[in-house]
JSON list of C-alpha atoms in Angstrom, two decimals:
[
{"chain": "A", "resi": 9, "resn": "MET", "atom": "CA", "xyz": [2.78, -17.80, -17.27]},
{"chain": "A", "resi": 10, "resn": "SER", "atom": "CA", "xyz": [3.00, -17.97, -13.51]},
{"chain": "A", "resi": 11, "resn": "LEU", "atom": "CA", "xyz": [1.39, -15.34, -11.34]},
{"chain": "A", "resi": 12, "resn": "THR", "atom": "CA", "xyz": [2.85, -13.93, -8.13]},
{"chain": "A", "resi": 13, "resn": "GLN", "atom": "CA", "xyz": [0.73, -12.48, -5.35]},
{"chain": "A", "resi": 14, "resn": "VAL", "atom": "CA", "xyz": [1.77, -8.98, -4.40]},
{"chain": "A", "resi": 15, "resn": "TYR", "atom": "CA", "xyz": [0.77, -6.58, -1.65]},
{"chain": "A", "resi": 16, "resn": "LEU", "atom": "CA", "xyz": [1.24, -2.89, -2.31]},
{"chain": "A", "resi": 17, "resn": "GLY", "atom": "CA", "xyz": [0.93, 0.09, 0.02]},
{"chain": "A", "resi": 18, "resn": "LEU", "atom": "CA", "xyz": [-0.58, 3.29, -1.38]},
{"chain": "A", "resi": 19, "resn": "GLY", "atom": "CA", "xyz": [-0.58, 6.73, 0.18]},
{"chain": "A", "resi": 20, "resn": "SER", "atom": "CA", "xyz": [-1.36, 10.32, -0.77]},
{"chain": "A", "resi": 21, "resn": "ASN", "atom": "CA", "xyz": [-1.48, 13.64, 1.03]},
{"chain": "A", "resi": 22, "resn": "ILE", "atom": "CA", "xyz": [-2.35, 15.90, -1.91]},
{"chain": "A", "resi": 23, "resn": "GLU", "atom": "CA", "xyz": [-5.77, 15.62, -3.54]},
{"chain": "A", "resi": 24, "resn": "ARG", "atom": "CA", "xyz": [-5.89, 12.33, -1.72]},
{"chain": "A", "resi": 25, "resn": "GLU", "atom": "CA", "xyz": [-9.08, 10.89, -3.20]},
{"chain": "A", "resi": 26, "resn": "LEU", "atom": "CA", "xyz": [-8.20, 11.88, -6.76]},
{"chain": "A", "resi": 27, "resn": "ASN", "atom": "CA", "xyz": [-4.65, 10.53, -6.61]},
{"chain": "A", "resi": 28, "resn": "LEU", "atom": "CA", "xyz": [-5.55, 7.27, -4.87]},
{"chain": "A", "resi": 29, "resn": "ARG", "atom": "CA", "xyz": [-8.33, 6.60, -7.36]},
{"chain": "A", "resi": 30, "resn": "ALA", "atom": "CA", "xyz": [-5.92, 7.28, -10.24]},
{"chain": "A", "resi": 31, "resn": "GLY", "atom": "CA", "xyz": [-3.41, 4.88, -8.67]},
{"chain": "A", "resi": 32, "resn": "LEU", "atom": "CA", "xyz": [-6.06, 2.20, -8.19]},
{"chain": "A", "resi": 33, "resn": "ASP", "atom": "CA", "xyz": [-7.26, 2.59, -11.78]},
{"chain": "A", "resi": 34, "resn": "ALA", "atom": "CA", "xyz": [-3.70, 2.18, -13.06]},
{"chain": "A", "resi": 35, "resn": "LEU", "atom": "CA", "xyz": [-3.07, -0.90, -10.88]},
{"chain": "A", "resi": 36, "resn": "ALA", "atom": "CA", "xyz": [-6.35, -2.48, -12.00]},
{"chain": "A", "resi": 37, "resn": "SER", "atom": "CA", "xyz": [-5.06, -2.37, -15.59]},
{"chain": "A", "resi": 38, "resn": "PHE", "atom": "CA", "xyz": [-2.42, -5.03, -14.89]},
{"chain": "A", "resi": 39, "resn": "LEU", "atom": "CA", "xyz": [-3.17, -6.74, -11.56]},
{"chain": "A", "resi": 40, "resn": "THR", "atom": "CA", "xyz": [-5.58, -9.66, -11.58]},
{"chain": "A", "resi": 41, "resn": "ASP", "atom": "CA", "xyz": [-7.94, -10.47, -8.69]},
{"chain": "A", "resi": 42, "resn": "MET", "atom": "CA", "xyz": [-7.17, -7.04, -7.23]},
{"chain": "A", "resi": 43, "resn": "ARG", "atom": "CA", "xyz": [-8.55, -6.37, -3.76]},
{"chain": "A", "resi": 44, "resn": "CYS", "atom": "CA", "xyz": [-8.39, -3.19, -1.70]},
{"chain": "A", "resi": 45, "resn": "SER", "atom": "CA", "xyz": [-8.25, -2.71, 2.05]},
{"chain": "A", "resi": 46, "resn": "ALA", "atom": "CA", "xyz": [-10.15, -0.12, 4.01]},
{"chain": "A", "resi": 47, "resn": "VAL", "atom": "CA", "xyz": [-8.77, 3.41, 3.67]},
{"chain": "A", "resi": 48, "resn": "PHE", "atom": "CA", "xyz": [-7.23, 5.13, 6.68]},
{"chain": "A", "resi": 49, "resn": "GLU", "atom": "CA", "xyz": [-6.25, 8.69, 7.44]},
{"chain": "A", "resi": 50, "resn": "SER", "atom": "CA", "xyz": [-2.90, 8.99, 9.19]},
{"chain": "A", "resi": 51, "resn": "GLN", "atom": "CA", "xyz": [-0.51, 11.68, 10.27]},
{"chain": "A", "resi": 52, "resn": "PRO", "atom": "CA", "xyz": [2.68, 11.94, 8.22]},
{"chain": "A", "resi": 53, "resn": "VAL", "atom": "CA", "xyz": [5.71, 9.91, 9.26]},
{"chain": "A", "resi": 54, "resn": "GLY", "atom": "CA", "xyz": [9.16, 11.23, 8.43]},
{"chain": "A", "resi": 55, "resn": "ILE", "atom": "CA", "xyz": [7.98, 14.33, 6.56]},
{"chain": "A", "resi": 56, "resn": "LYS", "atom": "CA", "xyz": [6.20, 17.57, 7.43]},
{"chain": "A", "resi": 57, "resn": "SER", "atom": "CA", "xyz": [2.91, 17.64, 5.58]},
{"chain": "A", "resi": 58, "resn": "GLY", "atom": "CA", "xyz": [-0.81, 17.28, 5.88]},
{"chain": "A", "resi": 59, "resn": "PRO", "atom": "CA", "xyz": [-2.46, 13.99, 6.76]},
{"chain": "A", "resi": 60, "resn": "PHE", "atom": "CA", "xyz": [-2.35, 11.03, 4.39]},
{"chain": "A", "resi": 61, "resn": "PHE", "atom": "CA", "xyz": [-4.90, 8.59, 3.11]},
{"chain": "A", "resi": 62, "resn": "ASN", "atom": "CA", "xyz": [-3.43, 5.07, 3.02]},
{"chain": "A", "resi": 63, "resn": "LEU", "atom": "CA", "xyz": [-4.56, 1.64, 1.92]},
{"chain": "A", "resi": 64, "resn": "VAL", "atom": "CA", "xyz": [-3.17, -1.72, 0.89]},
{"chain": "A", "resi": 65, "resn": "VAL", "atom": "CA", "xyz": [-3.89, -3.47, -2.39]},
{"chain": "A", "resi": 66, "resn": "SER", "atom": "CA", "xyz": [-3.37, -7.14, -3.19]},
{"chain": "A", "resi": 67, "resn": "GLY", "atom": "CA", "xyz": [-3.38, -8.77, -6.56]},
{"chain": "A", "resi": 68, "resn": "PHE", "atom": "CA", "xyz": [-1.57, -11.16, -8.84]},
{"chain": "A", "resi": 69, "resn": "THR", "atom": "CA", "xyz": [0.93, -10.22, -11.51]},
{"chain": "A", "resi": 70, "resn": "ASP", "atom": "CA", "xyz": [3.08, -11.88, -14.13]},
{"chain": "A", "resi": 71, "resn": "LEU", "atom": "CA", "xyz": [5.58, -9.01, -13.92]},
{"chain": "A", "resi": 72, "resn": "THR", "atom": "CA", "xyz": [8.98, -9.64, -12.38]},
{"chain": "A", "resi": 73, "resn": "LEU", "atom": "CA", "xyz": [9.73, -7.67, -9.22]},
{"chain": "A", "resi": 74, "resn": "MET", "atom": "CA", "xyz": [11.88, -5.16, -11.12]},
{"chain": "A", "resi": 75, "resn": "GLU", "atom": "CA", "xyz": [9.26, -4.75, -13.88]},
{"chain": "A", "resi": 76, "resn": "LEU", "atom": "CA", "xyz": [6.59, -4.21, -11.23]},
{"chain": "A", "resi": 77, "resn": "ASP", "atom": "CA", "xyz": [8.73, -1.64, -9.44]},
{"chain": "A", "resi": 78, "resn": "ARG", "atom": "CA", "xyz": [9.35, 0.23, -12.71]},
{"chain": "A", "resi": 79, "resn": "ARG", "atom": "CA", "xyz": [5.63, 0.20, -13.48]},
{"chain": "A", "resi": 80, "resn": "LEU", "atom": "CA", "xyz": [4.84, 1.60, -10.02]},
{"chain": "A", "resi": 81, "resn": "LYS", "atom": "CA", "xyz": [7.43, 4.39, -10.45]},
{"chain": "A", "resi": 82, "resn": "PHE", "atom": "CA", "xyz": [5.79, 5.26, -13.79]},
{"chain": "A", "resi": 83, "resn": "ILE", "atom": "CA", "xyz": [2.34, 5.43, -12.16]},
{"chain": "A", "resi": 84, "resn": "GLU", "atom": "CA", "xyz": [3.74, 7.66, -9.40]},
{"chain": "A", "resi": 85, "resn": "ALA", "atom": "CA", "xyz": [5.37, 9.92, -12.02]},
{"chain": "A", "resi": 86, "resn": "GLU", "atom": "CA", "xyz": [2.15, 10.12, -14.03]},
{"chain": "A", "resi": 87, "resn": "ASN", "atom": "CA", "xyz": [0.45, 11.40, -10.89]},
{"chain": "A", "resi": 88, "resn": "GLY", "atom": "CA", "xyz": [3.02, 14.10, -10.10]},
{"chain": "A", "resi": 89, "resn": "ARG", "atom": "CA", "xyz": [5.25, 12.29, -7.62]},
{"chain": "A", "resi": 90, "resn": "TYR", "atom": "CA", "xyz": [8.48, 13.55, -9.18]},
{"chain": "A", "resi": 91, "resn": "ALA", "atom": "CA", "xyz": [7.31, 16.98, -10.36]},
{"chain": "A", "resi": 92, "resn": "PRO", "atom": "CA", "xyz": [9.91, 19.61, -9.40]},
{"chain": "A", "resi": 93, "resn": "ASP", "atom": "CA", "xyz": [7.31, 22.02, -8.01]},
{"chain": "A", "resi": 94, "resn": "ARG", "atom": "CA", "xyz": [5.21, 19.50, -6.09]},
{"chain": "A", "resi": 95, "resn": "LYS", "atom": "CA", "xyz": [4.23, 20.20, -2.52]},
{"chain": "A", "resi": 96, "resn": "GLY", "atom": "CA", "xyz": [3.61, 17.04, -0.54]},
{"chain": "A", "resi": 97, "resn": "LEU", "atom": "CA", "xyz": [3.25, 13.53, -1.87]},
{"chain": "A", "resi": 98, "resn": "PRO", "atom": "CA", "xyz": [0.58, 13.09, -4.55]},
{"chain": "A", "resi": 99, "resn": "LEU", "atom": "CA", "xyz": [0.97, 9.31, -4.82]},
{"chain": "A", "resi": 100, "resn": "ASP", "atom": "CA", "xyz": [3.28, 6.80, -3.22]},
{"chain": "A", "resi": 101, "resn": "ILE", "atom": "CA", "xyz": [3.10, 3.10, -4.11]},
{"chain": "A", "resi": 102, "resn": "ASP", "atom": "CA", "xyz": [5.40, 0.64, -2.34]},
{"chain": "A", "resi": 103, "resn": "VAL", "atom": "CA", "xyz": [5.87, -3.08, -2.83]},
{"chain": "A", "resi": 104, "resn": "LEU", "atom": "CA", "xyz": [5.25, -4.56, 0.63]},
{"chain": "A", "resi": 105, "resn": "LEU", "atom": "CA", "xyz": [5.37, -8.26, -0.27]},
{"chain": "A", "resi": 106, "resn": "TYR", "atom": "CA", "xyz": [6.15, -9.99, -3.56]},
{"chain": "A", "resi": 107, "resn": "GLY", "atom": "CA", "xyz": [5.34, -13.65, -3.17]},
{"chain": "A", "resi": 108, "resn": "ASP", "atom": "CA", "xyz": [7.64, -14.98, -0.46]},
{"chain": "A", "resi": 109, "resn": "LEU", "atom": "CA", "xyz": [10.74, -13.07, -1.55]},
{"chain": "A", "resi": 110, "resn": "VAL", "atom": "CA", "xyz": [13.11, -12.00, 1.21]},
{"chain": "A", "resi": 111, "resn": "GLY", "atom": "CA", "xyz": [16.23, -9.94, 0.60]},
{"chain": "A", "resi": 112, "resn": "ASN", "atom": "CA", "xyz": [17.65, -6.92, -1.15]},
{"chain": "A", "resi": 113, "resn": "PHE", "atom": "CA", "xyz": [16.80, -6.81, -4.84]},
{"chain": "A", "resi": 114, "resn": "ASP", "atom": "CA", "xyz": [18.69, -3.93, -6.46]},
{"chain": "A", "resi": 115, "resn": "GLY", "atom": "CA", "xyz": [17.88, -1.71, -3.48]},
{"chain": "A", "resi": 116, "resn": "LEU", "atom": "CA", "xyz": [14.31, -2.92, -3.06]},
{"chain": "A", "resi": 117, "resn": "VAL", "atom": "CA", "xyz": [14.22, -4.66, 0.34]},
{"chain": "A", "resi": 118, "resn": "LEU", "atom": "CA", "xyz": [11.50, -7.26, 0.91]},
{"chain": "A", "resi": 119, "resn": "PRO", "atom": "CA", "xyz": [9.50, -7.66, 2.96]},
{"chain": "A", "resi": 120, "resn": "ARG", "atom": "CA", "xyz": [9.26, -3.89, 3.27]},
{"chain": "A", "resi": 121, "resn": "ALA", "atom": "CA", "xyz": [10.35, -2.73, 6.74]},
{"chain": "A", "resi": 122, "resn": "GLU", "atom": "CA", "xyz": [7.37, -0.36, 7.03]},
{"chain": "A", "resi": 123, "resn": "ILE", "atom": "CA", "xyz": [5.11, -3.37, 7.54]},
{"chain": "A", "resi": 124, "resn": "LEU", "atom": "CA", "xyz": [6.41, -3.70, 11.09]},
{"chain": "A", "resi": 125, "resn": "LYS", "atom": "CA", "xyz": [6.92, 0.03, 11.72]},
{"chain": "A", "resi": 126, "resn": "ASN", "atom": "CA", "xyz": [3.79, 1.80, 10.49]},
{"chain": "A", "resi": 127, "resn": "ALA", "atom": "CA", "xyz": [0.23, 1.22, 11.61]},
{"chain": "A", "resi": 128, "resn": "PHE", "atom": "CA", "xyz": [-1.07, 2.57, 8.29]},
{"chain": "A", "resi": 129, "resn": "VAL", "atom": "CA", "xyz": [0.63, -0.40, 6.61]},
{"chain": "A", "resi": 130, "resn": "LEU", "atom": "CA", "xyz": [0.25, -3.18, 9.18]},
{"chain": "A", "resi": 131, "resn": "TRP", "atom": "CA", "xyz": [-3.40, -2.66, 10.12]},
{"chain": "A", "resi": 132, "resn": "PRO", "atom": "CA", "xyz": [-4.84, -2.77, 6.57]},
{"chain": "A", "resi": 133, "resn": "LEU", "atom": "CA", "xyz": [-2.41, -5.53, 5.59]},
{"chain": "A", "resi": 134, "resn": "SER", "atom": "CA", "xyz": [-3.47, -7.60, 8.61]},
{"chain": "A", "resi": 135, "resn": "MET", "atom": "CA", "xyz": [-7.13, -7.11, 7.68]},
{"chain": "A", "resi": 136, "resn": "MET", "atom": "CA", "xyz": [-6.53, -8.31, 4.13]},
{"chain": "A", "resi": 137, "resn": "ALA", "atom": "CA", "xyz": [-4.31, -11.29, 4.92]},
{"chain": "A", "resi": 138, "resn": "PRO", "atom": "CA", "xyz": [-4.66, -12.07, 8.63]},
{"chain": "A", "resi": 139, "resn": "ASP", "atom": "CA", "xyz": [-3.29, -15.62, 8.32]},
{"chain": "A", "resi": 140, "resn": "ARG", "atom": "CA", "xyz": [-0.34, -14.76, 6.09]},
{"chain": "A", "resi": 141, "resn": "VAL", "atom": "CA", "xyz": [2.94, -15.30, 7.90]},
{"chain": "A", "resi": 142, "resn": "HIS", "atom": "CA", "xyz": [5.45, -12.46, 7.72]},
{"chain": "A", "resi": 143, "resn": "PRO", "atom": "CA", "xyz": [8.46, -14.14, 6.08]},
{"chain": "A", "resi": 144, "resn": "GLU", "atom": "CA", "xyz": [10.98, -12.69, 8.54]},
{"chain": "A", "resi": 145, "resn": "ALA", "atom": "CA", "xyz": [9.00, -12.20, 11.76]},
{"chain": "A", "resi": 146, "resn": "GLY", "atom": "CA", "xyz": [7.53, -15.71, 11.55]},
{"chain": "A", "resi": 147, "resn": "LYS", "atom": "CA", "xyz": [4.15, -14.57, 12.89]},
{"chain": "A", "resi": 148, "resn": "THR", "atom": "CA", "xyz": [0.86, -14.01, 11.16]},
{"chain": "A", "resi": 149, "resn": "LEU", "atom": "CA", "xyz": [-0.01, -10.47, 10.16]},
{"chain": "A", "resi": 150, "resn": "ALA", "atom": "CA", "xyz": [-3.01, -10.60, 12.52]},
{"chain": "A", "resi": 151, "resn": "ASP", "atom": "CA", "xyz": [-0.74, -11.55, 15.43]},
{"chain": "A", "resi": 152, "resn": "LEU", "atom": "CA", "xyz": [1.74, -8.85, 14.49]},
{"chain": "A", "resi": 153, "resn": "TRP", "atom": "CA", "xyz": [-1.04, -6.24, 14.47]},
{"chain": "A", "resi": 154, "resn": "ARG", "atom": "CA", "xyz": [-2.48, -7.50, 17.76]},
{"chain": "A", "resi": 155, "resn": "ASP", "atom": "CA", "xyz": [0.95, -7.29, 19.42]},
{"chain": "A", "resi": 156, "resn": "ALA", "atom": "CA", "xyz": [2.08, -4.08, 17.71]},
{"chain": "A", "resi": 157, "resn": "GLN", "atom": "CA", "xyz": [3.45, -1.32, 19.89]},
{"chain": "A", "resi": 158, "resn": "ILE", "atom": "CA", "xyz": [3.15, 1.39, 17.24]},
{"chain": "A", "resi": 159, "resn": "ASP", "atom": "CA", "xyz": [2.41, 4.90, 18.47]},
{"chain": "A", "resi": 160, "resn": "GLN", "atom": "CA", "xyz": [0.36, 6.14, 15.52]},
{"chain": "A", "resi": 161, "resn": "VAL", "atom": "CA", "xyz": [-3.28, 7.11, 15.33]},
{"chain": "A", "resi": 162, "resn": "LEU", "atom": "CA", "xyz": [-5.31, 5.92, 12.36]},
{"chain": "A", "resi": 163, "resn": "ALA", "atom": "CA", "xyz": [-8.84, 6.89, 11.45]},
{"chain": "A", "resi": 164, "resn": "PRO", "atom": "CA", "xyz": [-10.81, 4.78, 8.98]},
{"chain": "A", "resi": 165, "resn": "VAL", "atom": "CA", "xyz": [-12.42, 7.02, 6.35]},
{"chain": "A", "resi": 166, "resn": "PRO", "atom": "CA", "xyz": [-15.21, 6.45, 3.87]},
{"chain": "A", "resi": 167, "resn": "PHE", "atom": "CA", "xyz": [-13.75, 5.92, 0.41]},
{"chain": "A", "resi": 168, "resn": "GLU", "atom": "CA", "xyz": [-15.47, 4.80, -2.75]},
{"chain": "A", "resi": 169, "resn": "TRP", "atom": "CA", "xyz": [-13.78, 3.42, -5.84]},
{"chain": "A", "resi": 170, "resn": "ARG", "atom": "CA", "xyz": [-15.63, 2.20, -8.93]},
{"chain": "A", "resi": 171, "resn": "GLY", "atom": "CA", "xyz": [-18.91, 2.25, -7.04]},
{"chain": "A", "resi": 172, "resn": "GLU", "atom": "CA", "xyz": [-17.63, 0.14, -4.16]},
{"chain": "A", "resi": 173, "resn": "GLN", "atom": "CA", "xyz": [-17.24, 1.37, -0.60]},
{"chain": "A", "resi": 174, "resn": "LEU", "atom": "CA", "xyz": [-13.74, 0.21, 0.42]},
{"chain": "A", "resi": 175, "resn": "THR", "atom": "CA", "xyz": [-14.03, 0.98, 4.11]},
{"chain": "A", "resi": 176, "resn": "PRO", "atom": "CA", "xyz": [-16.64, -1.24, 5.78]},
{"chain": "A", "resi": 177, "resn": "PRO", "atom": "CA", "xyz": [-19.34, 0.72, 7.63]},
{"chain": "A", "resi": 178, "resn": "ALA", "atom": "CA", "xyz": [-18.48, -1.20, 10.83]},
{"chain": "A", "resi": 179, "resn": "LEU", "atom": "CA", "xyz": [-15.09, 0.57, 10.91]},
{"chain": "A", "resi": 180, "resn": "LEU", "atom": "CA", "xyz": [-16.53, 4.05, 10.48]}
]
């Protein structure tokens, strides 16, 4: 069984701590060597809502890309993402990188375009994998973050999961 390294972006703007912890617990049930970035508060992009908490998770999986995507949709649904009466976004989980795949896979475009567009994706991703080369941009994630011209304000926030402080005190 071969394992593929994945990077996932998580966000929530409703009961942010509760929903992110539920998402992390669900991911930990099938990702191996799971690591979490610092958690950031950001203003919404593309929707009118309250501020989000965002982070990036890396791990290894034996799931195919489509199986992983289905599993993520199920986790989102379990946390109210598709409820007809929801207000805001309880939990959003996006595949940012799946190994070195590049292209459109049944509507799932990799690498995810938000990596280069949103600070709440690029900053935590660059902290987790600074030397990883973006498969389309051809630059390391650290270089992409350093050179980013993204007009978004992020604020690192304290966040604990399973007894571990995810955001390093130096960022707070």
